[in-house]
PDB file of C-alpha atoms in Angstrom:
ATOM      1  CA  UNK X1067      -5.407 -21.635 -17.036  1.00  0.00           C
ATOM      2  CA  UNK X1068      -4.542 -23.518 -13.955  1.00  0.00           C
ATOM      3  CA  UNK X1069      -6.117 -26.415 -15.483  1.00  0.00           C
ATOM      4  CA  UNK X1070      -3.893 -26.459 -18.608  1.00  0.00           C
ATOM      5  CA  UNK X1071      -0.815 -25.609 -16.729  1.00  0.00           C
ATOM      6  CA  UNK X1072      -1.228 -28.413 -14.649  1.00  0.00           C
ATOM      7  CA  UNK X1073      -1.856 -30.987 -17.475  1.00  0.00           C
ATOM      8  CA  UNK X1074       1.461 -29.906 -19.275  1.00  0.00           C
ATOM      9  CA  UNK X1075       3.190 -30.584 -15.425  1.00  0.00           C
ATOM     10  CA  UNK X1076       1.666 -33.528 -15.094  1.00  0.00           C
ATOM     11  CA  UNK X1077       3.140 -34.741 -18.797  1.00  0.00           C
ATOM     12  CA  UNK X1078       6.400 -33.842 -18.590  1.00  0.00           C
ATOM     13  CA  UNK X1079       6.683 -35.110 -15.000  1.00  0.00           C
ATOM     14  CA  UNK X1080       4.891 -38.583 -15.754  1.00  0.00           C
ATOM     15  CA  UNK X1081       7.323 -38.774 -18.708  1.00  0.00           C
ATOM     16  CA  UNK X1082       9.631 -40.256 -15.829  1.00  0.00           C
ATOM     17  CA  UNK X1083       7.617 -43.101 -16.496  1.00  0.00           C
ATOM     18  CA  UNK X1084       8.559 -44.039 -19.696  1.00  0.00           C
ATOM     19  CA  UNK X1085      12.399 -43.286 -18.421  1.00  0.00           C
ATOM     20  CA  UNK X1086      12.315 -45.711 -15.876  1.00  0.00           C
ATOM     21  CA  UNK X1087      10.640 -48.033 -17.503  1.00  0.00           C
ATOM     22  CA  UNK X1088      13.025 -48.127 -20.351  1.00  0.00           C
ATOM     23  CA  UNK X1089      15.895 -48.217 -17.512  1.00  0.00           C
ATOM     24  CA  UNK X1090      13.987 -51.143 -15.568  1.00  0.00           C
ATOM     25  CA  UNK X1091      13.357 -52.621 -19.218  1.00  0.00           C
ATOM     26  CA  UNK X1092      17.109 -52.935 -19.507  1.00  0.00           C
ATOM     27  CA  UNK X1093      18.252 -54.181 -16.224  1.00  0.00           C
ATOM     28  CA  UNK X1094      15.669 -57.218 -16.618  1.00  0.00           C
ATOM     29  CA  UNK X1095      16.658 -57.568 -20.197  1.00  0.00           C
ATOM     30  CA  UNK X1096      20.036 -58.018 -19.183  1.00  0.00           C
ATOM     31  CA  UNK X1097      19.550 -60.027 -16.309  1.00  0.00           C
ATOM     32  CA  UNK X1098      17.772 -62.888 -17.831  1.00  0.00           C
ATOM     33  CA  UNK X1099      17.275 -64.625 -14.231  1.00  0.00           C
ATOM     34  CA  UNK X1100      13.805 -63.609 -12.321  1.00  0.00           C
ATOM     35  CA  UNK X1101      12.398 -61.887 -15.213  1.00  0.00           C
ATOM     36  CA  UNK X1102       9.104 -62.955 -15.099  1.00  0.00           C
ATOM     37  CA  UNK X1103       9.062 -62.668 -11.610  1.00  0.00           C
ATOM     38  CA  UNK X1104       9.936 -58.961 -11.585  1.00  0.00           C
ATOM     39  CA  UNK X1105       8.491 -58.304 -14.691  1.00  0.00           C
ATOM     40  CA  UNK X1106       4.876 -59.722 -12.847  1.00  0.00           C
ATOM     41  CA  UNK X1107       5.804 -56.931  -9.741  1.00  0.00           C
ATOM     42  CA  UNK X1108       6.644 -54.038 -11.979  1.00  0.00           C
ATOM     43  CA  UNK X1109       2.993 -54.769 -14.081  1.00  0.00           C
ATOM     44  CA  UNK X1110       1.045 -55.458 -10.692  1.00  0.00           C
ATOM     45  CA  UNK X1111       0.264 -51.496 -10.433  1.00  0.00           C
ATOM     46  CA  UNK X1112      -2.120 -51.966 -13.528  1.00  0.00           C
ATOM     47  CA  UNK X1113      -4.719 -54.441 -12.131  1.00  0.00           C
ATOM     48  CA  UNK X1114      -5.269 -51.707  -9.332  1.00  0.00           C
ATOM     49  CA  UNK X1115      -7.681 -48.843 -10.763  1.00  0.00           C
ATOM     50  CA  UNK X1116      -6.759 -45.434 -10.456  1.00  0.00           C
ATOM     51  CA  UNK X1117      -9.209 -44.738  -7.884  1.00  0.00           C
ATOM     52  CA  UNK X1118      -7.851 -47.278  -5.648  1.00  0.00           C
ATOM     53  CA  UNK X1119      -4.423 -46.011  -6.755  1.00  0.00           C
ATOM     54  CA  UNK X1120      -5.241 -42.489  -5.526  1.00  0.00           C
ATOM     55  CA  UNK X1121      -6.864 -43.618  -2.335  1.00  0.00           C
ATOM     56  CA  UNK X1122      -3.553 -45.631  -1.439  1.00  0.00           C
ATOM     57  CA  UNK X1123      -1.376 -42.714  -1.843  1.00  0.00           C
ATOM     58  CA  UNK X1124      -3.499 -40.092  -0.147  1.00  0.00           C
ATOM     59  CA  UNK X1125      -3.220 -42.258   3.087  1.00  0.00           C
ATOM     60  CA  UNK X1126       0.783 -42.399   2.357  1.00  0.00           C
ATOM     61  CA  UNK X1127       0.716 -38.323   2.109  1.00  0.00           C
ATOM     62  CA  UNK X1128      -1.402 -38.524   5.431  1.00  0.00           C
ATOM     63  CA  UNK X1129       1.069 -36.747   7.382  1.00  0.00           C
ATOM     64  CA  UNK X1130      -0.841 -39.037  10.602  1.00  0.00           C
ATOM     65  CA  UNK X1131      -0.630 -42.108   9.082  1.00  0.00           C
ATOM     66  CA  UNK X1132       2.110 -42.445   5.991  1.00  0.00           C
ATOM     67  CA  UNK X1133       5.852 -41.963   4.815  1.00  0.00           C
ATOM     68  CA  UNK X1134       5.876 -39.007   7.197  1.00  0.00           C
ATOM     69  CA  UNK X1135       4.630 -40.715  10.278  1.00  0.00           C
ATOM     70  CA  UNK X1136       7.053 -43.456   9.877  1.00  0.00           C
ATOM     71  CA  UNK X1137      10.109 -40.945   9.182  1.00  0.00           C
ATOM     72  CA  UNK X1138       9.167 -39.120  12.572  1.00  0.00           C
ATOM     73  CA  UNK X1139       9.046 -42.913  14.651  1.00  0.00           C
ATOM     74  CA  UNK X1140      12.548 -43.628  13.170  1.00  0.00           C
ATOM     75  CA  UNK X1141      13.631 -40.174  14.321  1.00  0.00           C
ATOM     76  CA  UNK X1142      13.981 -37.836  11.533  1.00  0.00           C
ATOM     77  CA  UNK X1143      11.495 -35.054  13.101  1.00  0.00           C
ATOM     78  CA  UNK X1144      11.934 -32.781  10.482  1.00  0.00           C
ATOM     79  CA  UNK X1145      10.479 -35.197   7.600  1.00  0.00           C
ATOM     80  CA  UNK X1146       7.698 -33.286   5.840  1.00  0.00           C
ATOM     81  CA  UNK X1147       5.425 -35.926   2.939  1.00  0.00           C
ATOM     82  CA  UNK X1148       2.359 -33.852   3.187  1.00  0.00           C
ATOM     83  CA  UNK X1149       2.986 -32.567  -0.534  1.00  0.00           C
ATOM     84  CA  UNK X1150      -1.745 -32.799  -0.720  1.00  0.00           C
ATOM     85  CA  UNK X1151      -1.887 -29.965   1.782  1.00  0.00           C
ATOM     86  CA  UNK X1152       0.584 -27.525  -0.038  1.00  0.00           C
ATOM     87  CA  UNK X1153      -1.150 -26.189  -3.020  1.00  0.00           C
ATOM     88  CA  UNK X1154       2.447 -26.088  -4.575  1.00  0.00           C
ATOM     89  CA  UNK X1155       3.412 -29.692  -4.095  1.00  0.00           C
ATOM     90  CA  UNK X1156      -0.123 -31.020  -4.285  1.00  0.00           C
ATOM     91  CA  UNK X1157       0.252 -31.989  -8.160  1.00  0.00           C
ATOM     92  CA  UNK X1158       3.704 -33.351  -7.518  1.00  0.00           C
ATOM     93  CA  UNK X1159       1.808 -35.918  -5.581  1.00  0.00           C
ATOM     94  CA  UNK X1160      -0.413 -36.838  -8.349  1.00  0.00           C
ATOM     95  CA  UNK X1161       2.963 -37.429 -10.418  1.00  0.00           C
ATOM     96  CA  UNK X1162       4.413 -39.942  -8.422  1.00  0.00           C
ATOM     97  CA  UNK X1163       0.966 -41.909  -8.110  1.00  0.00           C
ATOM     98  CA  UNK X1164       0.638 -41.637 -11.796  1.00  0.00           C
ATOM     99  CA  UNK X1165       4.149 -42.958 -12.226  1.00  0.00           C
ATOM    100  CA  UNK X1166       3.915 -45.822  -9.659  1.00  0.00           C
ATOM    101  CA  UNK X1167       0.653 -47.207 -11.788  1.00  0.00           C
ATOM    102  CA  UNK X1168       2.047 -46.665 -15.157  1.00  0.00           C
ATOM    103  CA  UNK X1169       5.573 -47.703 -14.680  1.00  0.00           C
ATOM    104  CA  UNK X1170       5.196 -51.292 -15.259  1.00  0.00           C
ATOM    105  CA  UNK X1171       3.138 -50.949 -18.468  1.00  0.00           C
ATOM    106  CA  UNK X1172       6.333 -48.191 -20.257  1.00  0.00           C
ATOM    107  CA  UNK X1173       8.443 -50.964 -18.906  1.00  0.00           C
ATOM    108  CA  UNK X1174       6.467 -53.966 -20.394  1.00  0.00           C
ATOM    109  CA  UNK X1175       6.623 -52.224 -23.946  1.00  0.00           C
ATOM    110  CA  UNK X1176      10.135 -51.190 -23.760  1.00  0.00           C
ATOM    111  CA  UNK X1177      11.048 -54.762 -22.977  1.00  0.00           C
ATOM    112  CA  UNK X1178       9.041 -55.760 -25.988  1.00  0.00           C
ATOM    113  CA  UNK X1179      11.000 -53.341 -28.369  1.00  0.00           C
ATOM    114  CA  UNK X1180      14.078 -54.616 -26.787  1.00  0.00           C
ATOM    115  CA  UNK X1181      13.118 -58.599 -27.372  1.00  0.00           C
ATOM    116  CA  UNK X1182      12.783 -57.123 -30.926  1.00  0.00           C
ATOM    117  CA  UNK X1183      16.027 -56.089 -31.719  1.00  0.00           C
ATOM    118  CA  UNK X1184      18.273 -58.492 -33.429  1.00  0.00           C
ATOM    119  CA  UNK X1185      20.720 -60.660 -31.136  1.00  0.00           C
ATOM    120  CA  UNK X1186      23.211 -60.305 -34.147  1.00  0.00           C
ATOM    121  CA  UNK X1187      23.468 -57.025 -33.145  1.00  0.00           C
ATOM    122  CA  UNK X1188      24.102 -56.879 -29.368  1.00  0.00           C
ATOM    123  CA  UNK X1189      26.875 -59.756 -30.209  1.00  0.00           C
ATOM    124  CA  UNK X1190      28.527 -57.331 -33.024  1.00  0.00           C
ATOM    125  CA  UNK X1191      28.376 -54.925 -30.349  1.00  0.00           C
ATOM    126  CA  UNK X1192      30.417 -56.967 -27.678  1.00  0.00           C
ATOM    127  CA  UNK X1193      32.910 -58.215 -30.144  1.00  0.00           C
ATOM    128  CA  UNK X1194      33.402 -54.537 -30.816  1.00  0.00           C
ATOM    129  CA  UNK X1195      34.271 -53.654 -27.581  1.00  0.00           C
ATOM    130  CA  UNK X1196      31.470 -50.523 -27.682  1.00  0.00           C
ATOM    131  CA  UNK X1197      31.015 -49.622 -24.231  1.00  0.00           C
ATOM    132  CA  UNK X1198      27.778 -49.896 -22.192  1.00  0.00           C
ATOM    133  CA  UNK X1199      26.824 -46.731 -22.451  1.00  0.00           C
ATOM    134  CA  UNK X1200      27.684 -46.043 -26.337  1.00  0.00           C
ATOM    135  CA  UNK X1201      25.395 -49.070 -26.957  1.00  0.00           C
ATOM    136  CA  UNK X1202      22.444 -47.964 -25.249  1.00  0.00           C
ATOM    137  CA  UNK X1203      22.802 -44.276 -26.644  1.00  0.00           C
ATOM    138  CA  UNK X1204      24.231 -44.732 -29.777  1.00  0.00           C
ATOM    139  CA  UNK X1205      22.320 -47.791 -30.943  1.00  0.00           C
ATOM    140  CA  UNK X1206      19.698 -49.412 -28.772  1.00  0.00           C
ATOM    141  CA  UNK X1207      17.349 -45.819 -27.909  1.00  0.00           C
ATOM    142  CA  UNK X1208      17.517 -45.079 -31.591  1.00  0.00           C
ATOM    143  CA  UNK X1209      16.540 -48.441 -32.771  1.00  0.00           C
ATOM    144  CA  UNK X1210      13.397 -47.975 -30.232  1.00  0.00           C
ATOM    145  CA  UNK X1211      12.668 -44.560 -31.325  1.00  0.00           C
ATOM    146  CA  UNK X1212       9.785 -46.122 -32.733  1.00  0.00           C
ATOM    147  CA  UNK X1213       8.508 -47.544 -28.839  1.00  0.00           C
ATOM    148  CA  UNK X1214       9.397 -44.092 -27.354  1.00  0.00           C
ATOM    149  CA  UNK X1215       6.737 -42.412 -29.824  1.00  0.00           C
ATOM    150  CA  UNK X1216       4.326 -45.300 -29.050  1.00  0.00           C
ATOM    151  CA  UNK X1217       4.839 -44.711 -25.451  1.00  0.00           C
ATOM    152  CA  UNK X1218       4.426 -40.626 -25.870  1.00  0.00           C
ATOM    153  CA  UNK X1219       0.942 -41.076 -27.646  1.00  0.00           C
ATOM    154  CA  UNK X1220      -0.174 -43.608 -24.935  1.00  0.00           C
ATOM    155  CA  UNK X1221       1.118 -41.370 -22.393  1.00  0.00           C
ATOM    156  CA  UNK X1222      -0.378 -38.189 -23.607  1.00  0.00           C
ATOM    157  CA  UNK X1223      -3.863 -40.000 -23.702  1.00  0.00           C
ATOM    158  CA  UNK X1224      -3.622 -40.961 -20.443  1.00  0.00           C
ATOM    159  CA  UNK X1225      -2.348 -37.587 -18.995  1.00  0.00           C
ATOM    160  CA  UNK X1226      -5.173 -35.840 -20.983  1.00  0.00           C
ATOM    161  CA  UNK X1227      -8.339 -37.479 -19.533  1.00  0.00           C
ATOM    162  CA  UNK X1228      -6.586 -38.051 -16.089  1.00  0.00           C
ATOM    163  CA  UNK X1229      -9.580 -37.433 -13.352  1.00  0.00           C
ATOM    164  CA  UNK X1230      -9.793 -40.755 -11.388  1.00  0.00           C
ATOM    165  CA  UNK X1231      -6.893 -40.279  -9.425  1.00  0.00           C
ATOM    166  CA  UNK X1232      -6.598 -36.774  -9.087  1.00  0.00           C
ATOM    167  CA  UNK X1233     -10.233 -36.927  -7.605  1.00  0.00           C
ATOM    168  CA  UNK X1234      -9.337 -39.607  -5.292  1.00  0.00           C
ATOM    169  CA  UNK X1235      -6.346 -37.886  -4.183  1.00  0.00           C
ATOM    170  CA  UNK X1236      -7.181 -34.308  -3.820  1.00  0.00           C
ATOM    171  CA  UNK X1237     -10.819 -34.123  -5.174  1.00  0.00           C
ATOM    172  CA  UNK X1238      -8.826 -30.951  -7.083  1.00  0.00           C
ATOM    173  CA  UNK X1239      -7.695 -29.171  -4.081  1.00  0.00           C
ATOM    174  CA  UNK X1240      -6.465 -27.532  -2.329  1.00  0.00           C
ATOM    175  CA  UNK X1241      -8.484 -25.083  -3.520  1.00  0.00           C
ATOM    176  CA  UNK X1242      -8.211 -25.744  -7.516  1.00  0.00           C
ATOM    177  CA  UNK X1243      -4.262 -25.924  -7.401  1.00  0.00           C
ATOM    178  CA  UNK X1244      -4.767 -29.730  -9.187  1.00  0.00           C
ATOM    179  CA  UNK X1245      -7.668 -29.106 -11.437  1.00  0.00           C
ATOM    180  CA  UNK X1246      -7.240 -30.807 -14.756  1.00  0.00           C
ATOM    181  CA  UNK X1247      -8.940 -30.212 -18.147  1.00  0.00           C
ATOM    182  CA  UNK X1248     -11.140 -33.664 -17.544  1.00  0.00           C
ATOM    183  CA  UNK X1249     -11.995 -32.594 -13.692  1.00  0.00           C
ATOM    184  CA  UNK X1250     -12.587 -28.991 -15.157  1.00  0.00           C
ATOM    185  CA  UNK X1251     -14.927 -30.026 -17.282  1.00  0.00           C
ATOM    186  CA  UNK X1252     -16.296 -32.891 -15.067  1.00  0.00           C
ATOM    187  CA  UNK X1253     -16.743 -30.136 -12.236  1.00  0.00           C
ATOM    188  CA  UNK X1254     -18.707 -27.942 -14.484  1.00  0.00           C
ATOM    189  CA  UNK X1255     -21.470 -30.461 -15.426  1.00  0.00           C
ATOM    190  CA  UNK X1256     -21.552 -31.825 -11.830  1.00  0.00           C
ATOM    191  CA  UNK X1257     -21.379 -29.268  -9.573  1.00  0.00           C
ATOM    192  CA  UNK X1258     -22.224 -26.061 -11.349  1.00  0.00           C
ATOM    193  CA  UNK X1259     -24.537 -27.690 -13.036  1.00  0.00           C
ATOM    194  CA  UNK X1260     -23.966 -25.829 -15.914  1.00  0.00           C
ATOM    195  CA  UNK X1261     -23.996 -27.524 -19.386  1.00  0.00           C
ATOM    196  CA  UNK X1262     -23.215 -24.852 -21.892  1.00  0.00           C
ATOM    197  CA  UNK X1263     -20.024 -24.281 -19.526  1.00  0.00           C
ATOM    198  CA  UNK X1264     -19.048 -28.114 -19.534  1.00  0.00           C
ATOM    199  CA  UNK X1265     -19.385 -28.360 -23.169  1.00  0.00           C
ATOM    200  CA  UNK X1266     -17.421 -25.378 -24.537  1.00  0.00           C
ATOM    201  CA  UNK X1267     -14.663 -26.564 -22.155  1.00  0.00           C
ATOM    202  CA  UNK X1268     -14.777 -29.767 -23.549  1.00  0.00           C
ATOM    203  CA  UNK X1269     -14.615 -28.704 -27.403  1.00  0.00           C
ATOM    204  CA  UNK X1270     -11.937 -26.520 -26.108  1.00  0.00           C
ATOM    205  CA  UNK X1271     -10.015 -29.496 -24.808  1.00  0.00           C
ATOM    206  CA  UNK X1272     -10.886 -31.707 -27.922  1.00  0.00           C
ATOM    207  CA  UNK X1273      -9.060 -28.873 -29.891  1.00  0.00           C
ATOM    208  CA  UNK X1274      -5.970 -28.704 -27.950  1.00  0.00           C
ATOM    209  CA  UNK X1275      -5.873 -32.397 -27.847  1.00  0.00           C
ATOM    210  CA  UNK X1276      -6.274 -32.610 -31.605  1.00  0.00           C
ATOM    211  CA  UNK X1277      -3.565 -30.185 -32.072  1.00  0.00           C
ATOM    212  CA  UNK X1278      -0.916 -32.067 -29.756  1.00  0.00           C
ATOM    213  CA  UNK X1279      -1.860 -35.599 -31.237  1.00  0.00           C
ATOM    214  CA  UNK X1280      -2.791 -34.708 -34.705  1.00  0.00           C
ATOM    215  CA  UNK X1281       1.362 -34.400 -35.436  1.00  0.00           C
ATOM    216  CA  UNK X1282       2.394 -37.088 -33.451  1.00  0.00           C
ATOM    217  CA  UNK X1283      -0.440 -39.423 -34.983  1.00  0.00           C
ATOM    218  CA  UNK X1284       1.356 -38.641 -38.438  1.00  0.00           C
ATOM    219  CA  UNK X1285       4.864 -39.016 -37.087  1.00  0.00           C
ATOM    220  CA  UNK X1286       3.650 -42.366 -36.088  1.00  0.00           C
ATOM    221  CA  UNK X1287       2.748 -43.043 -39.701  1.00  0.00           C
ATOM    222  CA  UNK X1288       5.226 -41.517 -41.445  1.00  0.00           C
ATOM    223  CA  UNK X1289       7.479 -44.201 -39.654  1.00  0.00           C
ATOM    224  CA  UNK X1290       5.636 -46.663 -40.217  1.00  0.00           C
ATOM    225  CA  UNK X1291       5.655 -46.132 -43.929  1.00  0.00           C
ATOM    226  CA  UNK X1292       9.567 -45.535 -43.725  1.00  0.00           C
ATOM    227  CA  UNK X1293       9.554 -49.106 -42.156  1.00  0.00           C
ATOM    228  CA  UNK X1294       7.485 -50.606 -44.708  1.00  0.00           C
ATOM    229  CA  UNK X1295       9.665 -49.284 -47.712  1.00  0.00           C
ATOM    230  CA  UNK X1296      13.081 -50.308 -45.664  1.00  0.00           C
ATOM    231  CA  UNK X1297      11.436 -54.056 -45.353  1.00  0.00           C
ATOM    232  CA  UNK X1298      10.736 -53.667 -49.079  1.00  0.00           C
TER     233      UNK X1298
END
């Protein structure tokens, strides 16, 4: 149970992701100067694996050597970033590290739906006088409704199977407050040696993934048929 309530936490708080990608997707969109520059920074994350990922960030929790250590030299005493040691922030910690390393890839497809939408239309827009914020709600995000799903399924995948990091991190601790279907099942076959165990959690997990992707696969299809039949 701790296992599946942590994998739901760990989607809807690496959802952020896809948020700030879309919001970074837009600045650089607009801003046509430096965009392959920051759009190079914002992707970096990805050619770092998640184990290296997770290693990084556990010695940025290290309350002797990270964020906190360098909030106490500039003064602020009362700084606490050990969120690893607190079985209630622990996972919260895994979030951010998942959000830093996928960030740049949400943001990279979000700028690709936004390329994709016809200039005709932002120009229309302007001439109109629609405010910022009416174009971005009203027409852009539903024109991309199509990227958002995309970026949901890829998401989901990713929070499913997520073990690298949270083993590099917290190695599922403290105690099993950041246990995850994939280390849950991992653990099993590793360290309890016990096969049976591993493999009915596993089916277990294959169901409950089928059942969350199953609808979204044919949402995704059912669009792209509607798509098909509007180019028609």
């Amino acid at each position: 149970m701790t296992s599946l309530r942590n994998v739901v936490v760990l989607a809807i708080g690496s959802a952020l992701a896809i948020v700030l990608g879309f919001i970074l997707a837009a600045m650089i969109e607009k801003e046509k100067r430096g965009e392959g520059f920051f759009r190079t920074i914002f992707l970096y994350p990805l050619a770092v694996s998640l184990i290296v990922t997770g290693i990084v960030w556990r010695w940025m929790f290290n309350p002797a050597l990270g964020v906190q250590n360098f909030l106490h030299q500039l003064g602020w005493e009362s700084a606490n970033f050990n969120w690893l040691a607190d079985p209630a922030t622990a996972i919260y910690g895994i979030i951010l590290a998942s959000i830093w390393h996928g960030l740049g890839f949400y943001m990279a497809l979000m700028l690709a739906g936004l390329k994709s939408i016809n200039t005709e239309i932002w120009s229309a827009a302007k001439l109109d006088g629609v405010s910022f914020w009416r174009l971005y709600v009203e027409i852009i995000i539903p024109m991309l409704k199509f990227t958002f799903l995309t970026c949901a399924i890829l998401l989901s995948l990713g929070v499913v199977k997520t073990y690298d990091i949270v083993l590099a991190m917290t190695n599922g601790g403290p105690g099993t407050s950041t246990w995850t279907p994939a280390y849950f099942v991992i653990n099993a076959y590793s360290t309890r040696s016990n096969i049976g165990y591993a493999s009915a959690s596993a089916v277990i997990m294959l169901l409950i993934t089928a059942a969350v992707f199953l609808p979204l696969m044919l949402v995704t299809a059912w669009q792209v048929r509607r798509r098909q039949a509007a180019a028609v």
